[in-house]
Amino acid sequence: MASSWTGERVRLRAVEPGDWTAFMRLADDDGRRGSRLDLPRSAESYRAWAKEQAVAECDDDRFRLAVEATATGELVGAVGSHRTGPRSGWFELDVTIGADHRRQGYASEAVVLLLRFMFAERRYHKCLAAVLADNEASLALFRRLGFTEEGRLRKHVFFAGRHHDLVLMGMLAEEFDQRHTKSRP
C-alpha cells in the first residue's frame, strides 16, 4: 500500500470541482439518495456542491471523500463519515458506489481505508452503519467486513409509499484490528 489512502483497487481523495459530473451520474439510477426520493437536481446544483466540497473544512470529523479506481483513475463512488459522537467515540459512515462499478471490491476497500483512519488516527472506538433492511447487498457487505447487527428500527424510514425497517450495524475498533491486520505504511 503506497499511502494510507490507497489500496489495491481504490484511492480515497478529496472531492474536486471537476467531479460534479461523476457525482451527478452517481445519483441513484431511480432518483433515490439513500433512503429518500429527492426532487431532480440541476447540473448547476451538482457543480456548486462539488465546488463547495472541494474547499470545505473537515467539520468535527464529518467529511466526504471520492472513491477513485486505481486502475483507471475513474471516480466510482464516495465514502464518508456523516455523523459523529466524539465524546462517546462513535461515528457513522456511508458508502456509495456507482451501479456500473458494484461488486468489484471498491466499497469493501474504501470502507476499510476509512475505518483504519477513523480508528487509528482519530481514535474513535465504534463505527455505525444504518442500512435499509431490504438492501441485502449492503447488509452482506457490512457483515463480510465484520460488522454486527446491533438493532433494527422497525418501520423507521418512509419512502416509495411505505415504511421500511432500518438495520443498525456496528463495529468496534478492536474487532476491526482483529479482522483487518494489514501492515500500515
mmCIF file of C-alpha atoms in Angstrom:
data_model
loop_
_atom_site.group_PDB
_atom_site.id
_atom_site.type_symbol
_atom_site.label_atom_id
_atom_site.label_comp_id
_atom_site.label_asym_id
_atom_site.label_seq_id
_atom_site.Cartn_x
_atom_site.Cartn_y
_atom_site.Cartn_z
ATOM 1 C CA MET A 1 0.000 0.000 0.000
ATOM 2 C CA ALA A 2 1.592 3.253 -1.130
ATOM 3 C CA SER A 3 -0.298 5.523 1.277
ATOM 4 C CA SER A 4 -2.939 5.428 3.973
ATOM 5 C CA TRP A 5 -5.496 6.496 1.383
ATOM 6 C CA THR A 6 -4.658 3.993 -1.362
ATOM 7 C CA GLY A 7 -5.433 0.304 -1.539
ATOM 8 C CA GLU A 8 -5.152 -2.236 -4.323
ATOM 9 C CA ARG A 9 -8.403 -1.191 -6.025
ATOM 10 C CA VAL A 10 -9.205 2.317 -4.781
ATOM 11 C CA ARG A 11 -7.740 5.605 -3.746
ATOM 12 C CA LEU A 12 -9.662 7.893 -1.420
ATOM 13 C CA ARG A 13 -9.203 11.542 -2.246
ATOM 14 C CA ALA A 14 -10.782 14.930 -1.738
ATOM 15 C CA VAL A 15 -13.683 15.949 -3.935
ATOM 16 C CA GLU A 16 -12.529 18.254 -6.738
ATOM 17 C CA PRO A 17 -14.721 20.848 -8.503
ATOM 18 C CA GLY A 18 -14.486 18.892 -11.757
ATOM 19 C CA ASP A 19 -16.022 15.813 -10.106
ATOM 20 C CA TRP A 20 -19.517 17.246 -10.366
ATOM 21 C CA THR A 21 -20.408 15.236 -13.485
ATOM 22 C CA ALA A 22 -19.338 11.959 -11.851
ATOM 23 C CA PHE A 23 -21.383 12.740 -8.733
ATOM 24 C CA MET A 24 -24.364 13.584 -10.899
ATOM 25 C CA ARG A 25 -24.036 10.136 -12.506
ATOM 26 C CA LEU A 26 -23.691 8.522 -9.079
ATOM 27 C CA ALA A 27 -27.104 9.773 -8.047
ATOM 28 C CA ASP A 28 -29.079 6.588 -7.727
ATOM 29 C CA ASP A 29 -30.472 5.370 -11.004
ATOM 30 C CA ASP A 30 -34.059 5.758 -9.856
ATOM 31 C CA GLY A 31 -33.561 9.190 -8.305
ATOM 32 C CA ARG A 32 -33.081 7.950 -4.748
ATOM 33 C CA ARG A 33 -30.464 9.278 -2.407
ATOM 34 C CA GLY A 34 -30.029 6.885 0.456
ATOM 35 C CA SER A 35 -33.468 6.186 1.795
ATOM 36 C CA ARG A 36 -35.445 9.023 0.324
ATOM 37 C CA LEU A 37 -36.763 10.097 -3.022
ATOM 38 C CA ASP A 38 -35.412 13.534 -3.867
ATOM 39 C CA LEU A 39 -36.525 16.075 -6.403
ATOM 40 C CA PRO A 40 -34.452 16.166 -9.573
ATOM 41 C CA ARG A 41 -31.339 18.340 -9.253
ATOM 42 C CA SER A 42 -29.870 20.649 -11.834
ATOM 43 C CA ALA A 43 -26.386 20.269 -13.230
ATOM 44 C CA GLU A 44 -25.607 23.647 -11.692
ATOM 45 C CA SER A 45 -26.513 22.368 -8.216
ATOM 46 C CA TYR A 46 -24.019 19.488 -8.630
ATOM 47 C CA ARG A 47 -21.405 21.970 -9.880
ATOM 48 C CA ALA A 48 -21.946 24.199 -6.847
ATOM 49 C CA TRP A 49 -21.922 21.229 -4.450
ATOM 50 C CA ALA A 50 -18.624 19.859 -5.803
ATOM 51 C CA LYS A 51 -17.036 23.302 -5.664
ATOM 52 C CA GLU A 52 -18.202 23.720 -2.056
ATOM 53 C CA GLN A 53 -16.921 20.246 -1.097
ATOM 54 C CA ALA A 54 -13.534 20.960 -2.662
ATOM 55 C CA VAL A 55 -12.869 23.780 -0.204
ATOM 56 C CA ALA A 56 -14.868 22.530 2.797
ATOM 57 C CA GLU A 57 -13.187 22.245 6.174
ATOM 58 C CA CYS A 58 -13.425 18.911 7.982
ATOM 59 C CA ASP A 59 -16.186 19.702 10.451
ATOM 60 C CA ASP A 60 -15.953 17.534 13.574
ATOM 61 C CA ASP A 61 -14.663 14.544 11.579
ATOM 62 C CA ARG A 62 -17.615 14.682 9.180
ATOM 63 C CA PHE A 63 -16.433 14.547 5.591
ATOM 64 C CA ARG A 64 -16.998 13.055 2.144
ATOM 65 C CA LEU A 65 -14.205 11.534 0.042
ATOM 66 C CA ALA A 66 -14.221 10.497 -3.585
ATOM 67 C CA VAL A 67 -13.533 6.817 -4.293
ATOM 68 C CA GLU A 68 -11.319 6.533 -7.355
ATOM 69 C CA ALA A 69 -10.420 3.255 -9.107
ATOM 70 C CA THR A 70 -6.628 2.895 -9.026
ATOM 71 C CA ALA A 71 -6.552 1.029 -12.340
ATOM 72 C CA THR A 72 -8.386 3.697 -14.339
ATOM 73 C CA GLY A 73 -8.403 6.880 -12.240
ATOM 74 C CA GLU A 74 -12.199 6.976 -12.656
ATOM 75 C CA LEU A 75 -14.365 8.259 -9.818
ATOM 76 C CA VAL A 76 -16.519 5.222 -8.935
ATOM 77 C CA GLY A 77 -18.147 6.320 -5.686
ATOM 78 C CA ALA A 78 -17.940 8.152 -2.408
ATOM 79 C CA VAL A 79 -17.380 7.284 1.233
ATOM 80 C CA GLY A 80 -17.663 9.438 4.289
ATOM 81 C CA SER A 81 -18.311 9.989 7.931
ATOM 82 C CA HIS A 82 -21.531 11.932 8.248
ATOM 83 C CA ARG A 83 -22.423 11.760 11.950
ATOM 84 C CA THR A 84 -20.105 11.682 14.944
ATOM 85 C CA GLY A 85 -20.338 11.397 18.700
ATOM 86 C CA PRO A 86 -16.838 12.489 19.686
ATOM 87 C CA ARG A 87 -17.493 12.414 23.440
ATOM 88 C CA SER A 88 -18.629 8.801 23.274
ATOM 89 C CA GLY A 89 -16.222 7.864 20.494
ATOM 90 C CA TRP A 90 -18.558 6.731 17.705
ATOM 91 C CA PHE A 91 -19.074 7.761 14.106
ATOM 92 C CA GLU A 92 -21.443 6.743 11.334
ATOM 93 C CA LEU A 93 -20.251 6.061 7.822
ATOM 94 C CA ASP A 94 -21.853 5.668 4.446
ATOM 95 C CA VAL A 95 -20.556 4.415 1.136
ATOM 96 C CA THR A 96 -21.966 4.740 -2.373
ATOM 97 C CA ILE A 97 -20.615 3.013 -5.444
ATOM 98 C CA GLY A 98 -21.991 3.668 -8.931
ATOM 99 C CA ALA A 99 -24.160 0.905 -10.412
ATOM 100 C CA ASP A 100 -21.599 0.059 -13.129
ATOM 101 C CA HIS A 101 -18.869 -0.458 -10.521
ATOM 102 C CA ARG A 102 -20.597 -2.533 -7.840
ATOM 103 C CA ARG A 103 -19.435 -5.995 -6.763
ATOM 104 C CA GLN A 104 -15.817 -5.305 -7.701
ATOM 105 C CA GLY A 105 -14.447 -4.793 -4.194
ATOM 106 C CA TYR A 106 -14.446 -0.991 -4.319
ATOM 107 C CA ALA A 107 -16.871 -0.499 -1.418
ATOM 108 C CA SER A 108 -15.088 -3.017 0.830
ATOM 109 C CA GLU A 109 -11.707 -1.460 0.317
ATOM 110 C CA ALA A 110 -12.986 2.120 0.659
ATOM 111 C CA VAL A 111 -14.705 1.279 3.956
ATOM 112 C CA VAL A 112 -11.597 -0.466 5.335
ATOM 113 C CA LEU A 113 -9.409 2.536 4.445
ATOM 114 C CA LEU A 114 -11.870 4.904 6.133
ATOM 115 C CA LEU A 115 -12.171 2.676 9.219
ATOM 116 C CA ARG A 116 -8.394 2.423 9.547
ATOM 117 C CA PHE A 117 -8.154 6.237 9.528
ATOM 118 C CA MET A 118 -11.009 6.831 11.959
ATOM 119 C CA PHE A 119 -9.931 4.127 14.431
ATOM 120 C CA ALA A 120 -6.152 4.556 14.297
ATOM 121 C CA GLU A 121 -5.756 8.271 13.634
ATOM 122 C CA ARG A 122 -8.900 9.849 15.046
ATOM 123 C CA ARG A 123 -9.180 7.389 17.959
ATOM 124 C CA TYR A 124 -12.851 6.560 17.565
ATOM 125 C CA HIS A 125 -13.757 3.240 19.106
ATOM 126 C CA LYS A 126 -17.008 2.401 17.298
ATOM 127 C CA CYS A 127 -18.425 2.725 13.795
ATOM 128 C CA LEU A 128 -22.097 2.539 12.895
ATOM 129 C CA ALA A 129 -23.776 1.982 9.556
ATOM 130 C CA ALA A 130 -27.536 2.346 9.025
ATOM 131 C CA VAL A 131 -28.819 0.114 6.221
ATOM 132 C CA LEU A 132 -32.324 -0.388 4.871
ATOM 133 C CA ALA A 133 -33.452 -3.910 5.761
ATOM 134 C CA ASP A 134 -34.232 -4.797 2.150
ATOM 135 C CA ASN A 135 -30.775 -3.732 0.920
ATOM 136 C CA GLU A 136 -29.307 -7.245 1.030
ATOM 137 C CA ALA A 137 -26.142 -6.283 -0.857
ATOM 138 C CA SER A 138 -25.190 -3.598 1.666
ATOM 139 C CA LEU A 139 -26.057 -5.795 4.633
ATOM 140 C CA ALA A 140 -23.870 -8.566 3.181
ATOM 141 C CA LEU A 141 -21.020 -6.089 2.611
ATOM 142 C CA PHE A 142 -21.020 -4.908 6.221
ATOM 143 C CA ARG A 143 -21.303 -8.460 7.559
ATOM 144 C CA ARG A 144 -18.315 -9.551 5.416
ATOM 145 C CA LEU A 145 -16.312 -6.654 6.826
ATOM 146 C CA GLY A 146 -17.098 -7.804 10.387
ATOM 147 C CA PHE A 147 -19.954 -5.522 11.374
ATOM 148 C CA THR A 148 -22.565 -6.933 13.760
ATOM 149 C CA GLU A 149 -26.276 -6.216 13.619
ATOM 150 C CA GLU A 150 -26.949 -4.170 16.743
ATOM 151 C CA GLY A 151 -30.582 -3.384 16.241
ATOM 152 C CA ARG A 152 -33.467 -2.810 13.937
ATOM 153 C CA LEU A 153 -35.665 0.255 13.886
ATOM 154 C CA ARG A 154 -38.988 -1.097 12.726
ATOM 155 C CA LYS A 155 -40.799 0.850 10.007
ATOM 156 C CA HIS A 156 -38.458 3.754 10.662
ATOM 157 C CA VAL A 157 -37.932 5.206 7.175
ATOM 158 C CA PHE A 158 -40.730 6.268 4.857
ATOM 159 C CA PHE A 159 -40.263 6.388 1.093
ATOM 160 C CA ALA A 160 -41.847 4.933 -2.035
ATOM 161 C CA GLY A 161 -45.246 4.930 -0.348
ATOM 162 C CA ARG A 162 -44.410 2.743 2.639
ATOM 163 C CA HIS A 163 -42.340 2.418 5.807
ATOM 164 C CA HIS A 164 -39.113 0.400 5.845
ATOM 165 C CA ASP A 165 -37.048 -1.135 8.646
ATOM 166 C CA LEU A 166 -33.589 0.289 9.254
ATOM 167 C CA VAL A 167 -30.839 -2.092 10.407
ATOM 168 C CA LEU A 168 -28.073 -0.674 12.593
ATOM 169 C CA MET A 169 -24.723 -2.370 12.049
ATOM 170 C CA GLY A 170 -21.734 -1.728 14.307
ATOM 171 C CA MET A 171 -18.040 -2.494 14.584
ATOM 172 C CA LEU A 172 -15.649 -1.760 17.438
ATOM 173 C CA ALA A 173 -12.038 -0.706 16.903
ATOM 174 C CA GLU A 174 -10.699 -3.903 18.493
ATOM 175 C CA GLU A 175 -12.908 -6.003 16.193
ATOM 176 C CA PHE A 176 -11.521 -4.104 13.224
ATOM 177 C CA ASP A 177 -7.946 -4.658 14.406
ATOM 178 C CA GLN A 178 -8.507 -8.394 14.831
ATOM 179 C CA ARG A 179 -10.034 -8.765 11.382
ATOM 180 C CA HIS A 180 -8.101 -6.256 9.263
ATOM 181 C CA THR A 181 -4.491 -6.526 10.384
ATOM 182 C CA LYS A 182 -2.806 -5.416 7.171
ATOM 183 C CA SER A 183 0.538 -3.757 7.597
ATOM 184 C CA ARG A 184 0.297 0.003 7.712
ATOM 185 C CA PRO A 185 2.503 2.482 5.895
#
